[in-house]
Amino acid sequence: MKGKIFAFTAFLLVFAALAVSYAHAAVFDVSIDRVKVNNAVVVPYNQNSIKDNSTFEVLVEFTAITDLNDAHVEAILKELKTGNVVADASPNFNLQTNASSSRLLSLTLLNNMNSSSSFELTVRISDKKGNSVEKQYGIELPPRSAQAPIQ
């Protein structure tokens, strides 16, 4: 009988410890509401036509479903032909539950990317603990040659 009581007590202690650690674990939940590239709304997981440009202003609008602590927004633009990448990130910020905000990031193509017309844009919101949410957007520019000036 003592063995059963001991086993049951040990089970309850382990269960209580797990419940407390789970209750204190921070949940990371944020919604990427809308992304604009050069003032044009882009749709995730689709090809989006954007006016020809060598600089992309990426506006990320988002809502914190739970408190965000030491979070930041990243935009990564990858050229699909070569895999070359340019990126920008915001400074860290905090945001309360149900609050909405936005961050403007700027991506400038490298010289060897100027003749490309197909890109993948990744927008990621992450915190200092490594939790993250991201969406990808296909970006298509009008065809251009390496010699053509960018306006």
Coordinates of C-alpha atoms in Angstrom, one line a residue:
M1 CA 0.0 0.0 0.0
K2 CA 2.9 2.4 0.8
G3 CA 4.4 1.7 -2.6
K4 CA 1.1 2.7 -4.3
I5 CA 0.9 5.9 -2.3
F6 CA 4.5 6.7 -3.0
A7 CA 4.1 6.1 -6.8
F8 CA 0.9 8.2 -6.9
T9 CA 2.6 11.0 -5.0
A10 CA 5.6 10.9 -7.3
F11 CA 3.3 11.0 -10.3
L12 CA 1.4 14.0 -8.9
L13 CA 4.7 15.9 -8.2
V14 CA 5.9 15.3 -11.8
F15 CA 2.5 16.3 -13.2
A16 CA 2.5 19.5 -11.1
A17 CA 6.0 20.4 -12.2
L18 CA 5.1 19.9 -15.9
A19 CA 1.9 21.9 -15.5
V20 CA 3.7 24.8 -13.8
S21 CA 6.5 24.9 -16.4
Y22 CA 3.9 24.7 -19.2
A23 CA 1.9 27.6 -17.7
H24 CA 5.0 29.8 -17.5
A25 CA 6.2 29.0 -21.0
A26 CA 5.7 32.1 -23.1
V27 CA 3.5 31.6 -26.1
F28 CA 4.6 33.3 -29.3
D29 CA 1.6 34.2 -31.5
V30 CA 1.6 37.0 -34.0
S31 CA -0.3 37.6 -37.2
I32 CA 1.3 39.1 -40.3
D33 CA -1.7 41.0 -41.5
R34 CA -0.6 42.7 -44.7
V35 CA 2.7 43.3 -46.6
K36 CA 3.2 46.0 -49.1
V37 CA 6.1 46.3 -51.5
N38 CA 6.6 49.7 -53.0
N39 CA 3.0 50.6 -52.0
A40 CA 1.5 47.5 -53.7
V41 CA -0.1 44.8 -51.5
V42 CA 1.4 41.4 -52.1
V43 CA -0.3 38.1 -51.6
P44 CA 1.6 35.3 -49.7
Y45 CA 2.5 32.1 -51.6
N46 CA 1.7 33.7 -55.0
Q47 CA 3.6 35.5 -57.7
N48 CA 3.2 39.3 -57.3
S49 CA 4.1 41.7 -60.1
I50 CA 5.9 44.8 -58.8
K51 CA 7.1 47.9 -60.8
D52 CA 10.7 47.7 -61.8
N53 CA 13.0 49.2 -59.2
S54 CA 16.3 48.6 -57.6
T55 CA 15.0 49.4 -54.1
F56 CA 12.1 47.8 -52.4
E57 CA 10.3 49.5 -49.6
V58 CA 8.6 46.6 -47.6
L59 CA 5.9 47.7 -45.2
V60 CA 4.9 44.9 -42.8
E61 CA 1.6 45.3 -40.8
F62 CA 1.1 42.8 -37.9
T63 CA -0.9 42.1 -34.8
A64 CA 0.3 40.6 -31.6
I65 CA -2.1 37.8 -30.5
T66 CA -0.1 37.5 -27.3
D67 CA 2.5 39.9 -25.8
L68 CA 5.6 40.2 -28.0
N69 CA 8.9 40.8 -26.1
D70 CA 12.2 41.7 -27.8
A71 CA 10.7 40.9 -31.2
H72 CA 11.9 42.2 -34.6
V73 CA 10.7 42.1 -38.2
E74 CA 13.0 40.8 -41.0
A75 CA 12.6 41.0 -44.8
I76 CA 14.8 38.8 -46.9
L77 CA 14.8 39.1 -50.7
K78 CA 16.3 36.1 -52.6
E79 CA 17.1 36.2 -56.3
L80 CA 15.8 32.8 -57.6
K81 CA 18.4 32.3 -60.4
T82 CA 21.5 32.6 -58.3
G83 CA 20.3 32.5 -54.7
N84 CA 21.8 36.0 -53.9
V85 CA 20.2 37.6 -50.9
V86 CA 19.6 41.1 -49.5
A87 CA 18.0 41.7 -46.1
D88 CA 16.9 44.2 -43.6
A89 CA 15.6 44.0 -40.0
S90 CA 13.9 46.3 -37.6
P91 CA 15.2 47.2 -34.1
N92 CA 13.8 45.1 -31.3
F93 CA 10.4 46.1 -29.9
N94 CA 7.7 45.0 -27.4
L95 CA 4.0 44.9 -28.3
Q96 CA 1.0 44.1 -26.1
T97 CA -1.6 41.5 -26.7
N98 CA -4.1 42.6 -29.5
A99 CA -2.0 45.6 -30.4
S100 CA -1.3 46.2 -34.1
S101 CA 1.8 47.9 -35.5
S102 CA 3.9 48.1 -38.7
R103 CA 7.6 48.3 -39.7
L104 CA 9.1 49.7 -42.9
L105 CA 12.1 47.9 -44.2
S106 CA 14.3 48.8 -47.2
L107 CA 15.9 46.3 -49.6
T108 CA 18.4 47.5 -52.3
L109 CA 19.4 45.1 -55.0
L110 CA 23.1 44.3 -55.4
N111 CA 24.6 45.1 -58.8
N112 CA 24.7 41.5 -59.8
M113 CA 20.9 41.2 -59.1
N114 CA 19.8 44.1 -61.3
S115 CA 19.3 41.9 -64.4
S116 CA 17.0 39.5 -62.5
S117 CA 13.2 39.5 -62.6
S118 CA 12.2 36.7 -60.2
F119 CA 12.6 36.9 -56.5
E120 CA 11.3 35.3 -53.3
L121 CA 10.5 37.7 -50.4
T122 CA 10.4 36.2 -46.9
V123 CA 8.9 38.3 -44.1
R124 CA 9.6 37.0 -40.6
I125 CA 8.7 38.2 -37.2
S126 CA 10.8 36.6 -34.4
D127 CA 11.8 37.1 -30.8
K128 CA 15.0 36.8 -28.9
K129 CA 14.1 33.2 -27.9
G130 CA 14.1 32.1 -31.6
N131 CA 10.3 31.8 -31.9
S132 CA 9.2 33.0 -35.3
V133 CA 6.3 33.4 -37.8
E134 CA 7.0 33.9 -41.5
K135 CA 5.4 34.2 -44.9
Q136 CA 6.9 34.0 -48.4
Y137 CA 5.9 36.1 -51.4
G138 CA 6.8 35.6 -55.0
I139 CA 8.0 38.8 -56.6
E140 CA 8.1 39.3 -60.4
L141 CA 9.6 42.3 -62.1
P142 CA 9.2 43.2 -65.8
P143 CA 12.0 41.5 -67.8
R144 CA 15.0 43.7 -68.1
S145 CA 18.6 43.5 -69.3
A146 CA 21.7 44.1 -67.3
Q147 CA 22.5 47.2 -69.4
A148 CA 19.1 48.8 -68.9
P149 CA 19.1 51.6 -66.3
I150 CA 16.9 51.1 -63.3
Q151 CA 14.5 54.0 -62.6

